[in-house]
CSV table of C-alpha atoms in Angstrom, one decimal:
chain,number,residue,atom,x,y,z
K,1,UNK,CA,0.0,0.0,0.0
K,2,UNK,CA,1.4,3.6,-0.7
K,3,UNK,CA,0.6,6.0,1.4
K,4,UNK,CA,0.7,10.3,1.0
K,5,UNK,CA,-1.0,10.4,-2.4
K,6,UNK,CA,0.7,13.5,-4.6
K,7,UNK,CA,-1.4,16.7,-3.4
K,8,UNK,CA,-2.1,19.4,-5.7
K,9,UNK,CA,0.9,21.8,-5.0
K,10,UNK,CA,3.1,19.3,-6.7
K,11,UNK,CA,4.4,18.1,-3.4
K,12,UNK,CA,5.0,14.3,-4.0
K,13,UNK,CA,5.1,11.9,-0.8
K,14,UNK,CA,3.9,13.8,2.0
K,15,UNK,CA,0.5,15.4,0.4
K,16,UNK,CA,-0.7,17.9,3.1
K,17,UNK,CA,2.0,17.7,6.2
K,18,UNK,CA,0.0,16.3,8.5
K,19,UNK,CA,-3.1,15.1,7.1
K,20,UNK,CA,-4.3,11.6,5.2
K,21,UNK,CA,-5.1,12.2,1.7
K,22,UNK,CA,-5.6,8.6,1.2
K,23,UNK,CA,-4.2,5.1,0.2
K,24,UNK,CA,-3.1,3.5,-3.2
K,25,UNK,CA,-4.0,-0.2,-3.4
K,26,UNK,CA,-1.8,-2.1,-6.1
K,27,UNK,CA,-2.8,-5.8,-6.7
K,28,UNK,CA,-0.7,-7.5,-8.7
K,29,UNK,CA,-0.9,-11.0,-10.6
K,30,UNK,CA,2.0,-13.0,-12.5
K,31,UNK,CA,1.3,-12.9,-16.3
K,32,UNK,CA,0.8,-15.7,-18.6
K,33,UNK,CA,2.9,-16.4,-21.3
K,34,UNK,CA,-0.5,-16.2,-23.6
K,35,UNK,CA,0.6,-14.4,-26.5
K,36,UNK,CA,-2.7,-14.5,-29.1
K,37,UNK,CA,-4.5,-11.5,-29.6
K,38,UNK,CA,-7.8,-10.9,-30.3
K,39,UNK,CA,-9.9,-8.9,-32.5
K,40,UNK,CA,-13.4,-8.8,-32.2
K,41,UNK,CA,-16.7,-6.7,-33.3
K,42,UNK,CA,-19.8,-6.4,-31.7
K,43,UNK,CA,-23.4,-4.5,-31.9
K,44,UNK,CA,-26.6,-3.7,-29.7
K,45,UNK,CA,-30.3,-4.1,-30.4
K,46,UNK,CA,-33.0,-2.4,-28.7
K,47,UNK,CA,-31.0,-1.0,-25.7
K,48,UNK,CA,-32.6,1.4,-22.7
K,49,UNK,CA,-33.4,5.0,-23.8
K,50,UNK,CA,-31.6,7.0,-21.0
K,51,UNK,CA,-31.3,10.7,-22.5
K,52,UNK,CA,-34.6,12.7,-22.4
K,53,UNK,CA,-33.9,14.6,-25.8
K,54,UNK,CA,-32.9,12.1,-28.3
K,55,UNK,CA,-31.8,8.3,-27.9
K,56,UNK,CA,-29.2,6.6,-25.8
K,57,UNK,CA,-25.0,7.2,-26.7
K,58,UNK,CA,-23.7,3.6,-25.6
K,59,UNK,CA,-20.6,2.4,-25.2
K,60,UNK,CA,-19.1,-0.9,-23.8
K,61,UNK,CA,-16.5,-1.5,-21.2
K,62,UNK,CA,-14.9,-4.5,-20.6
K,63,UNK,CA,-13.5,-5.9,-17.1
K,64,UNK,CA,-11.5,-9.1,-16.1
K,65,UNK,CA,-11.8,-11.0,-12.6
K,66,UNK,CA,-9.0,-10.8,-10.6
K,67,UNK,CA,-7.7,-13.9,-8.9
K,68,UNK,CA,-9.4,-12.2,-5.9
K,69,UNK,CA,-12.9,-11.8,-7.3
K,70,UNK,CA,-12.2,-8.0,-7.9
K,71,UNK,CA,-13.1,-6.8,-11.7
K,72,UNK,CA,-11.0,-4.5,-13.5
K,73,UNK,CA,-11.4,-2.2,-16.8
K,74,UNK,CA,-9.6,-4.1,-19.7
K,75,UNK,CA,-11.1,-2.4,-22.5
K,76,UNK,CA,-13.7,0.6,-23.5
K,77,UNK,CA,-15.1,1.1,-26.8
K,78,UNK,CA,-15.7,4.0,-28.5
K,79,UNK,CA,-19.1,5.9,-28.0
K,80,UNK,CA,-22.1,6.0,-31.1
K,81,UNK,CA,-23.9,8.8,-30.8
K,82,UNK,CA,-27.7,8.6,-30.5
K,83,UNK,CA,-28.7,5.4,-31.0
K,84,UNK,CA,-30.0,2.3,-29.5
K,85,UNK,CA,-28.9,-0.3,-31.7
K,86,UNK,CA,-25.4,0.9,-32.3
K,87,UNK,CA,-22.6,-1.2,-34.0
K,88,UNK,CA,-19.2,-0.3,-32.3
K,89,UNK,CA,-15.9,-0.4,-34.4
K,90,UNK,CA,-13.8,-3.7,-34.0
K,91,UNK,CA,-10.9,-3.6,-32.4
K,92,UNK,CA,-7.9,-5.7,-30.4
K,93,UNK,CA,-6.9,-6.9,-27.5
K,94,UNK,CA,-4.3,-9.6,-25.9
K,95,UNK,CA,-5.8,-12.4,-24.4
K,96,UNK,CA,-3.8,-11.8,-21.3
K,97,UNK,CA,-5.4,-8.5,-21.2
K,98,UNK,CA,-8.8,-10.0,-21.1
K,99,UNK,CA,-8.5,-13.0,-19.1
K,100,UNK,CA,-4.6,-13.3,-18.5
K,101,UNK,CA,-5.0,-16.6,-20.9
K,102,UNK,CA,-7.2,-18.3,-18.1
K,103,UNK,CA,-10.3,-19.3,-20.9
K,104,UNK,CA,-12.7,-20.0,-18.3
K,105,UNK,CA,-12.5,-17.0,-16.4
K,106,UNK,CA,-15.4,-14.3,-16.3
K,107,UNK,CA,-14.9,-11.5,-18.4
K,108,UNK,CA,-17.6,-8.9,-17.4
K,109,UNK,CA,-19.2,-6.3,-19.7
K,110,UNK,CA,-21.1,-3.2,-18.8
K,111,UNK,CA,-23.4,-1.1,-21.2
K,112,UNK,CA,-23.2,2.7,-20.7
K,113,UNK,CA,-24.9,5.6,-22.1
K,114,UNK,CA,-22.8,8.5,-22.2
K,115,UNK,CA,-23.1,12.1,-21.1
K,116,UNK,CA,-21.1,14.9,-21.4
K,117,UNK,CA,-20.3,16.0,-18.1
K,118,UNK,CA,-18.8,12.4,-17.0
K,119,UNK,CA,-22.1,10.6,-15.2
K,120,UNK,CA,-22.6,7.8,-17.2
K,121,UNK,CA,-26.2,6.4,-17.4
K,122,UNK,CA,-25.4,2.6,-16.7
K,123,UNK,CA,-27.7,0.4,-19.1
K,124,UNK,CA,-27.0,-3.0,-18.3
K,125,UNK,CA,-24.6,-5.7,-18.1
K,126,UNK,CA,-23.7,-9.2,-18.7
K,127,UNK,CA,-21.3,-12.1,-18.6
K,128,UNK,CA,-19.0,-14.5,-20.7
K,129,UNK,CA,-16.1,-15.8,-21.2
K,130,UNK,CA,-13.1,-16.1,-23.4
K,131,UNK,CA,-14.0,-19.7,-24.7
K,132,UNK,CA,-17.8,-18.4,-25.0
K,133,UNK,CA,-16.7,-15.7,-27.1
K,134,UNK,CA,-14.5,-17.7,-29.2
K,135,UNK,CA,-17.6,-20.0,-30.2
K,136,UNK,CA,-18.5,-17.0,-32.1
K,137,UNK,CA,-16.0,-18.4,-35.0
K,138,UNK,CA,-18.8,-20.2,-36.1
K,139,UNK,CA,-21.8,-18.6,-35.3
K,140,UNK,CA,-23.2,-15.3,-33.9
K,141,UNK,CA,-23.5,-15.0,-29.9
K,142,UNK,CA,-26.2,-13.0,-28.5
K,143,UNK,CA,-25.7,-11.8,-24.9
K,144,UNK,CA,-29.0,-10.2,-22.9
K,145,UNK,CA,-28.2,-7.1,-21.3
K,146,UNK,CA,-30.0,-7.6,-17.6
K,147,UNK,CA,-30.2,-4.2,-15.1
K,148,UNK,CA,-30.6,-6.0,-12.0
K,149,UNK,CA,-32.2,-3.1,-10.3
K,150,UNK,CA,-34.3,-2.8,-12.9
K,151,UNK,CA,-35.5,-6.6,-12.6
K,152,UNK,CA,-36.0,-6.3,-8.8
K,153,UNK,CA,-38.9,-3.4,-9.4
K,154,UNK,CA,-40.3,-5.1,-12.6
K,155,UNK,CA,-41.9,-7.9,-12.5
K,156,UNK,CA,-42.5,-8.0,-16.3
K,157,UNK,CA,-38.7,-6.7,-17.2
K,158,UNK,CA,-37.1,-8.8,-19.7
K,159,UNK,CA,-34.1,-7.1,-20.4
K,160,UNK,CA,-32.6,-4.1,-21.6
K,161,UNK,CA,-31.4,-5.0,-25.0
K,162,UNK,CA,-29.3,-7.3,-26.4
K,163,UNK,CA,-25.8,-7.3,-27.9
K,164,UNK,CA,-24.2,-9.5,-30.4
K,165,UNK,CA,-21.2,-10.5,-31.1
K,166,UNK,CA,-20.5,-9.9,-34.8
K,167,UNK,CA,-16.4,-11.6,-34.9
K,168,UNK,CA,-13.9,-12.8,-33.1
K,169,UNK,CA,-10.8,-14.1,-34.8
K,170,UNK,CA,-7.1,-14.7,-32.7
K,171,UNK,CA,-3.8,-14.5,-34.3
K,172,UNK,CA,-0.6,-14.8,-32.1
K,173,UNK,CA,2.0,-12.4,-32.2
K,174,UNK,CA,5.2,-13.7,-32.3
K,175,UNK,CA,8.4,-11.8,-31.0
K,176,UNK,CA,11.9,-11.0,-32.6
K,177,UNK,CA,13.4,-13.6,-30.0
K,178,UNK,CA,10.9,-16.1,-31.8
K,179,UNK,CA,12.5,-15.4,-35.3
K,180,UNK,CA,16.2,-15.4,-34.0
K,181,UNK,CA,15.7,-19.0,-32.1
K,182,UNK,CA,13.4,-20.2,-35.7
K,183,UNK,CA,17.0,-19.4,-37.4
K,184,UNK,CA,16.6,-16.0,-39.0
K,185,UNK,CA,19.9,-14.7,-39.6
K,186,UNK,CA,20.5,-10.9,-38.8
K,187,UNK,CA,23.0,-9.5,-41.5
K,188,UNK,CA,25.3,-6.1,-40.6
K,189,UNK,CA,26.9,-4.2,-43.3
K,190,UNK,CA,28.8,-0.8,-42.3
K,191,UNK,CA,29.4,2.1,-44.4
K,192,UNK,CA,31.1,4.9,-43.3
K,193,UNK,CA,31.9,8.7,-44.2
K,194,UNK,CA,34.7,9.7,-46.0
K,195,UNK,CA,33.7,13.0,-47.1
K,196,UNK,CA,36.5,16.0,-46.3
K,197,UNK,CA,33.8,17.7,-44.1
K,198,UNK,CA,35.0,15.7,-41.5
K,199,UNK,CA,38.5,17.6,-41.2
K,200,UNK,CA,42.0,15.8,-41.9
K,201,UNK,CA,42.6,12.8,-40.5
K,202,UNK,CA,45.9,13.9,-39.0
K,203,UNK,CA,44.3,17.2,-37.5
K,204,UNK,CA,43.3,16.4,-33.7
K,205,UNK,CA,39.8,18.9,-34.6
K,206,UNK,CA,38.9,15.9,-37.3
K,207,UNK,CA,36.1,13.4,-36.5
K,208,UNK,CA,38.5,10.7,-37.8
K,209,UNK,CA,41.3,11.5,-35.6
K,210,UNK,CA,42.4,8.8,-33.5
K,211,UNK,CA,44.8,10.0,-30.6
K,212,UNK,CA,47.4,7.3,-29.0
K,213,UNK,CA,45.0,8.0,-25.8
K,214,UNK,CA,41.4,7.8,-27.3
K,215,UNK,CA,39.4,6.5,-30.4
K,216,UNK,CA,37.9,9.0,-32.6
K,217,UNK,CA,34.0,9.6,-33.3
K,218,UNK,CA,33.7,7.1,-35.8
K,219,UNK,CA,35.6,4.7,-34.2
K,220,UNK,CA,33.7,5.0,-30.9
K,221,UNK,CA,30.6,4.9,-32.2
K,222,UNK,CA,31.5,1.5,-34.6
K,223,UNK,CA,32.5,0.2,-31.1
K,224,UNK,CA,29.7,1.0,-29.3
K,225,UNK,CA,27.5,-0.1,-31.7
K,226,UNK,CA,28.9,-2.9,-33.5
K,227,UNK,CA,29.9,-4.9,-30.0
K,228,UNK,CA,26.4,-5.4,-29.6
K,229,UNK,CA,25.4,-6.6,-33.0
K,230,UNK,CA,28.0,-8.6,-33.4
K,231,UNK,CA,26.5,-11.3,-30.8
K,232,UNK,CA,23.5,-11.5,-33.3
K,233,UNK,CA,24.9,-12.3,-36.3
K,234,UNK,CA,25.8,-15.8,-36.4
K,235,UNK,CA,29.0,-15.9,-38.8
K,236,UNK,CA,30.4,-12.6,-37.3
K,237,UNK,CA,31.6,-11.2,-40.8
K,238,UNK,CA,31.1,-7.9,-41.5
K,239,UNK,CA,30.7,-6.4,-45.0
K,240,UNK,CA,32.6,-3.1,-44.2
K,241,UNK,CA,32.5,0.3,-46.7
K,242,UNK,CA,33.8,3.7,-47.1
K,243,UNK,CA,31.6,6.8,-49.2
K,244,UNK,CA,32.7,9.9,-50.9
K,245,UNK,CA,36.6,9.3,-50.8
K,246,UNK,CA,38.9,9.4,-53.9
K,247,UNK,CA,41.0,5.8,-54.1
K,248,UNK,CA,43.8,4.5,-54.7
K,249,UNK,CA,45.4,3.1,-57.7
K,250,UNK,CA,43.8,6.0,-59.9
K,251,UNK,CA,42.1,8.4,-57.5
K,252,UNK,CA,38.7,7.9,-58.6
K,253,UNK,CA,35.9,8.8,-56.8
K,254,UNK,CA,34.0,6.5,-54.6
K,255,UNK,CA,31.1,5.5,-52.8
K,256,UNK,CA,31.2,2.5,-51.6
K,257,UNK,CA,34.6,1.0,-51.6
K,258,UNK,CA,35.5,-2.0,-49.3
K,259,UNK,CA,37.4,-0.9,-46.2
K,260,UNK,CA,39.6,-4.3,-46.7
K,261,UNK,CA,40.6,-3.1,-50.1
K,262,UNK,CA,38.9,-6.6,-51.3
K,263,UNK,CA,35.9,-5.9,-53.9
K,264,UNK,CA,35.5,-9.9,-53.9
K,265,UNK,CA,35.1,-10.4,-50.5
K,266,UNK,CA,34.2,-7.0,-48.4
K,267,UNK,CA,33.9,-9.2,-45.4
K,268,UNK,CA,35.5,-8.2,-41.6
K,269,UNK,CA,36.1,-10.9,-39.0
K,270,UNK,CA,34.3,-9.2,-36.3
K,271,UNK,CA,34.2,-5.8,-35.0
K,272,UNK,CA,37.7,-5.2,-34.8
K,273,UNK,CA,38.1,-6.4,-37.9
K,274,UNK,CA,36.2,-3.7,-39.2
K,275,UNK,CA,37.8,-1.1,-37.0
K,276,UNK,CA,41.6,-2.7,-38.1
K,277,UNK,CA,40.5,-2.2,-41.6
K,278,UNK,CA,38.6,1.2,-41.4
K,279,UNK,CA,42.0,2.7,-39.7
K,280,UNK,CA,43.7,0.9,-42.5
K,281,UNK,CA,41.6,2.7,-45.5
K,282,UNK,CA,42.2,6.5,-43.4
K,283,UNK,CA,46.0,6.2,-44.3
K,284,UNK,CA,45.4,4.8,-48.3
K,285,UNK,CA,42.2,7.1,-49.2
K,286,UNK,CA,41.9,11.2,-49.7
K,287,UNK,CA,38.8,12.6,-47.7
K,288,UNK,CA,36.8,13.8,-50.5
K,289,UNK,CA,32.9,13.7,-51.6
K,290,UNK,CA,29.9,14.6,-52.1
K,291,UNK,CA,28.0,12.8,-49.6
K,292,UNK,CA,26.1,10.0,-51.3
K,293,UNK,CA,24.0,8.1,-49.3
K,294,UNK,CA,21.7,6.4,-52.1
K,295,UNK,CA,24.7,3.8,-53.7
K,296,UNK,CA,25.0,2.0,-50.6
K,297,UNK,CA,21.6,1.9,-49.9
K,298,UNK,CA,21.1,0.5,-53.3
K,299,UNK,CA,24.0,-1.9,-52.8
K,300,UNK,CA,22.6,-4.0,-49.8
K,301,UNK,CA,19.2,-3.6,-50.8
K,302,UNK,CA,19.6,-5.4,-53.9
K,303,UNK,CA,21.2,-8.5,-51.7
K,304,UNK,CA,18.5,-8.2,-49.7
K,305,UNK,CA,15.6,-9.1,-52.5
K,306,UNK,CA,17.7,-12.1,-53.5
K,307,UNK,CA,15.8,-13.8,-50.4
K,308,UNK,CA,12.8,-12.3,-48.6
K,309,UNK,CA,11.6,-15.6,-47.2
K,310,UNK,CA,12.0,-14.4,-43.7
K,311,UNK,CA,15.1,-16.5,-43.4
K,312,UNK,CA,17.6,-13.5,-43.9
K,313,UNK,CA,17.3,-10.2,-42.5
K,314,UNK,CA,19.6,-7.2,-43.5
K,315,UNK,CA,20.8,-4.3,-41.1
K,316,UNK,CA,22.9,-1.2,-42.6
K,317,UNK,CA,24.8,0.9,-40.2
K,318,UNK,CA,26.1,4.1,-41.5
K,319,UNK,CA,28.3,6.5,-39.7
K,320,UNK,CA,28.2,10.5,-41.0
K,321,UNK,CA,28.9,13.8,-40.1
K,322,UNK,CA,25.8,15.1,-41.9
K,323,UNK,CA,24.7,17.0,-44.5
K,324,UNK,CA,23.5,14.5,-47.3
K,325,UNK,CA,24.1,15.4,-50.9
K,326,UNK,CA,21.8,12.7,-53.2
K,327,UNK,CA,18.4,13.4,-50.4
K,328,UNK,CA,16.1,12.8,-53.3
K,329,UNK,CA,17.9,9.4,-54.3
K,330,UNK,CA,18.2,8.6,-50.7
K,331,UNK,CA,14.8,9.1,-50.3
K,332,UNK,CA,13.7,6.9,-53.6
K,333,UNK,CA,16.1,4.7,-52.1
K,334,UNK,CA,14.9,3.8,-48.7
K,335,UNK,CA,11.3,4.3,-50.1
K,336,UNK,CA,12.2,1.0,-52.4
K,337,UNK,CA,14.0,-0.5,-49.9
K,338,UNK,CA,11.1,-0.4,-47.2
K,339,UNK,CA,9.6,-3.4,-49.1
K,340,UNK,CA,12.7,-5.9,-48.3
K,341,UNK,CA,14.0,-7.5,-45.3
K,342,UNK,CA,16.1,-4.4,-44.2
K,343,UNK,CA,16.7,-1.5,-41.8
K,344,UNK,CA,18.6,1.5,-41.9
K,345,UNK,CA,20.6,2.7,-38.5
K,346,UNK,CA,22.2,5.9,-39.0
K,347,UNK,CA,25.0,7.3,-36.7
K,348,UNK,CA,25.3,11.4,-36.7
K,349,UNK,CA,28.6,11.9,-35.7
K,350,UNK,CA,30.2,15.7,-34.8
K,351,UNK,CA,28.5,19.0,-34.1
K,352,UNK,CA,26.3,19.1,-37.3
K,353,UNK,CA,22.1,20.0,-37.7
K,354,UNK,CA,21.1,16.6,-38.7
K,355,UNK,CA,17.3,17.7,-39.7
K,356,UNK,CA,17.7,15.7,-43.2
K,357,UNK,CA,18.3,12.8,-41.0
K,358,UNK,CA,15.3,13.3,-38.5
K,359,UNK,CA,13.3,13.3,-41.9
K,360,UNK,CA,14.5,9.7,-43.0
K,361,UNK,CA,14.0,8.6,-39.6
K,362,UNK,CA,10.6,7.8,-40.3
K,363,UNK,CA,9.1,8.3,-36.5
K,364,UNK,CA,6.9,11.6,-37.0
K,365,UNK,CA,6.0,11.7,-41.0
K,366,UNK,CA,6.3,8.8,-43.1
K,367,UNK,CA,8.7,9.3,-45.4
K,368,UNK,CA,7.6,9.3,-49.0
K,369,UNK,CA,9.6,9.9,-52.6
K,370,UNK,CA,7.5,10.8,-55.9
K,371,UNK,CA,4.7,10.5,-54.3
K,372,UNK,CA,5.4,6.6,-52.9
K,373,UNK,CA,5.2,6.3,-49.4
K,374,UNK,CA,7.3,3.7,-47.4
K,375,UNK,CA,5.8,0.8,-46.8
K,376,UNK,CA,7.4,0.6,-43.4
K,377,UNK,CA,9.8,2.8,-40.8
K,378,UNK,CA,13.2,1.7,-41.6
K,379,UNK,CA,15.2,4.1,-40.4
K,380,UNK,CA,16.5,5.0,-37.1
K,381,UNK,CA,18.5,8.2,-36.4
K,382,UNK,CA,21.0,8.8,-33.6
K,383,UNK,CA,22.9,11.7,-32.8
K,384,UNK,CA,26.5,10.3,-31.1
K,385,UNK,CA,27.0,13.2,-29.0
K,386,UNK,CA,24.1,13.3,-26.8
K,387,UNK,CA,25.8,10.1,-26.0
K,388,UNK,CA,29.2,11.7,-24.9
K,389,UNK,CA,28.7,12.7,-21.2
K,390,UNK,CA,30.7,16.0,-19.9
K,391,UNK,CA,32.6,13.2,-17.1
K,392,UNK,CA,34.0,10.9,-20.2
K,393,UNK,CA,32.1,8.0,-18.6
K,394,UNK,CA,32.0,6.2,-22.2
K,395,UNK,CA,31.5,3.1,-21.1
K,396,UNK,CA,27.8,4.2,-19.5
K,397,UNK,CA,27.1,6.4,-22.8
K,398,UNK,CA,28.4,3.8,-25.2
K,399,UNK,CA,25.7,1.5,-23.3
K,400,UNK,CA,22.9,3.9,-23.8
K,401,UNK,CA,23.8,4.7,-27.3
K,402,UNK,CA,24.0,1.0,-28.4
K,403,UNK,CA,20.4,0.4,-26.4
K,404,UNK,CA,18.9,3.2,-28.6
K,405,UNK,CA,20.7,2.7,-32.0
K,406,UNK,CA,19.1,-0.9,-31.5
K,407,UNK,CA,15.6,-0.4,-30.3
K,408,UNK,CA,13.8,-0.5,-33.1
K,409,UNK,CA,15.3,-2.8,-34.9
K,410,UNK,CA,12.9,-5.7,-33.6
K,411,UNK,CA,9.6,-3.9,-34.3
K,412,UNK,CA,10.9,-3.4,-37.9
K,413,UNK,CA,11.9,-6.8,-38.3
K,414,UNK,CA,8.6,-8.4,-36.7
K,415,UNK,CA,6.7,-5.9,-39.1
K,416,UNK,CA,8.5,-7.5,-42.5
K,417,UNK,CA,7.6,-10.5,-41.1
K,418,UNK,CA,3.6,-9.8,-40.2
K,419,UNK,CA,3.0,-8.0,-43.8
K,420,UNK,CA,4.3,-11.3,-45.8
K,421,UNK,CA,2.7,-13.3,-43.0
K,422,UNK,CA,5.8,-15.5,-42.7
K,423,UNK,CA,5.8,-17.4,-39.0
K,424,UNK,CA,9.2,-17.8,-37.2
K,425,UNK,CA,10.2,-21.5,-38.1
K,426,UNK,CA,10.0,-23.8,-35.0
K,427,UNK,CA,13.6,-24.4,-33.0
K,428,UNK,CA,15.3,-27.7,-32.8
K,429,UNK,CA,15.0,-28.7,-29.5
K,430,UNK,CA,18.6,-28.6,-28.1
């Protein structure tokens, strides 16, 4: 029980010194491992008329049991307006929300007519279950809506409406763990910038500076990042690339040149490998540009169509400094790409306004080229130095940083998977 609920001052704790303003009860209950969800619609006939002008606005709310006999709200629907055989909008729930995957258990449903000033006009209720409900798979279910005060002073009362249920269908929702242990393999590809607006490598103000005491930026932020996804990709080899630098033999302009100088096999043994070879390629390429975004993009996007089966997922890091030169191509880019097994982490590394960035990252406006919208959010954008704290604690911010550049990452994957419907394959037992 918590005691000294949060007075109106803003003073949280104590409330009023020296006075009860009341208790808190929390009841809590283990959760099931139920993972289905359901969606469901349902309608009213002939329900109460509560409002004096006009008919009744009804809405349903849902409540579970407890394990203690106590009910509480799961679930409200919208209200209709003015009507007393309304037909509410379908909509979803977890099993575990409704009955905490316990079947038999009573899920409790109470009829409301709505008013504006908050004092609902209660209707009637009734009663069911989640296997009851179910039954309505293969044929409607119509529910009696009783007022049991109503009942007591009527003799003659036989109910206060009805409500049917139009559908009910469950689908279980499966979770990135369940398509890493079905043998999906996560694939990481790095590209990083080599444009000359990140200063000489030799100059201690560049982002690619590496002192004998510290790793630079890009280094730090490869780290950081690649440590983590390196434990789920199975073979541990890296596909490593450089953008906008000229290169060696004939100086020619580049955007996306392996970092292990092997156009055959672009592959790094692990994180360092990628790091050994990215310090490599600073001392044999010139800093150049513009910076092109839209040939790497391209690049492991065209791998990624050769198998959308849900057995192969793609992941392209890319470290920058910032300004992009090829938007519109980026944008046509990631737009195509939203349709294959891929996402898209970007890095912003250095003091640079990365607003170009916050438009690929997807989160507020979906992004759109020509007119096409993505089919789904593929990008996620993080700026590297909010992840630099004043005290050089790295090893905290390198943490956080990994932690964020990673989050979405399994709601992109899982919503690849649930637009082609593919199911995670079952695991071998060990």
């Amino acid at each position: 029980v918590a005691q000294g609920v949060q007075d109106r001052s803003g003073h949280g704790g104590q409330g009023v010194p020296g006075k009860r303003c009341g208790t808190i009860l929390l009841l809590a209950e283990e959760l099931s491992n139920c993972r289905d969800i359901v969606t469901m619609q349902l309608c009213a006939n002939k329900l109460d008329k509560k409002d004096f002008f006009g008919k009744s606005d009804p809405f349903l709310v849902f409540y579970r049991s407890n394990e203690d006999g106590t009910f509480t709200i799961c679930h409200k629907t919208e209200v209709v307006k003015n009507t007393l055989n309304p037909v509410w909008q379908p909509f979803t729930i977890p099993v575990r929300a409704l009955c905490n995957g316990d079947y038999d258990r009573t899920v409790k449903i109470d009829v409301y007519d709505w008013d504006r000033d908050g004092s609902h006009d209660f209707i009637g209720e009734f009663a069911t279950s989640y296997r009851e409900l179910s039954r309505a798979q293969s044929q409607f279910t119509v529910y009696e809506v009783l007022n049991p005060r109503k009942k007591c002073k009527k003799k003659k009362y036989v109910n206060s409406g009805t409500v049917t249920l139009l559908s009910f269908s469950v689908e279980s929702e499966f979770t990135f763990v369940d398509y890493i242990r079905g043998g999906t393999q996560l694939n990481f590809t790095v590209a990083i910038d080599f444009t000359a607006s990140n200063g000489l490598p030799s100059q201690p103000t560049s982002l690619h500076y590496a002192s004998p005491y510290q790793l630079s930026a890009y280094a730090l932020a490869l780290k950081a990042v690649g440590e983590i996804i390196q434990d789920y990709d199975s073979d541990k080899l890296f596909p490593a690339y450089g953008f906008g630098a000229k290169v060696p033999p004939d100086g020619k302009i580049s955007h996306q040149f392996p970092l292990n100088n092997n156009v055959e096999n672009p592959s790094c043994a692990g994180i360092e490998g990628v790091l050994e070879s990215y310090l490599q390629s600073l001392r044999t390429v010139q800093l150049y540009g513009p910076t092109n975004f839209a040939p790497i993009i391209n690049q492991v996007a065209g791998i990624a169509a050769q198998v959308t089966d849900g057995s192969q997922y793609h992941v392209l890091l890319i470290i920058t400094d910032g300004v992009i030169s090829d938007m519109l191509q980026t944008k046509e880019a990631i737009v195509t790409a939203s349709s294959l097994p891929m996402s898209i982490i970007i890095v912003g590394v250095g003091p640079a306004e990365f607003e170009a960035m916050e438009e690929l990252d997807g989160d507020e406006v979906r992004l759109s080229s020509r007119g096409r919208y993505a089919e789904r959010d593929i990008v996620q954008f993080v700026p590297f130095r909010d992840y630099v704290d004043d005290s050089g604690n790295q090893v905290l911010s390198m943490a956080r940083l990994a932690k964020d550049v990673l989050a979405e990452i399994p709601e992109q994957l899982l919503s690849y998977m649930k637009t082609r419907d593919i199911k995670p394959r079952r695991a071998d037992p060990e």
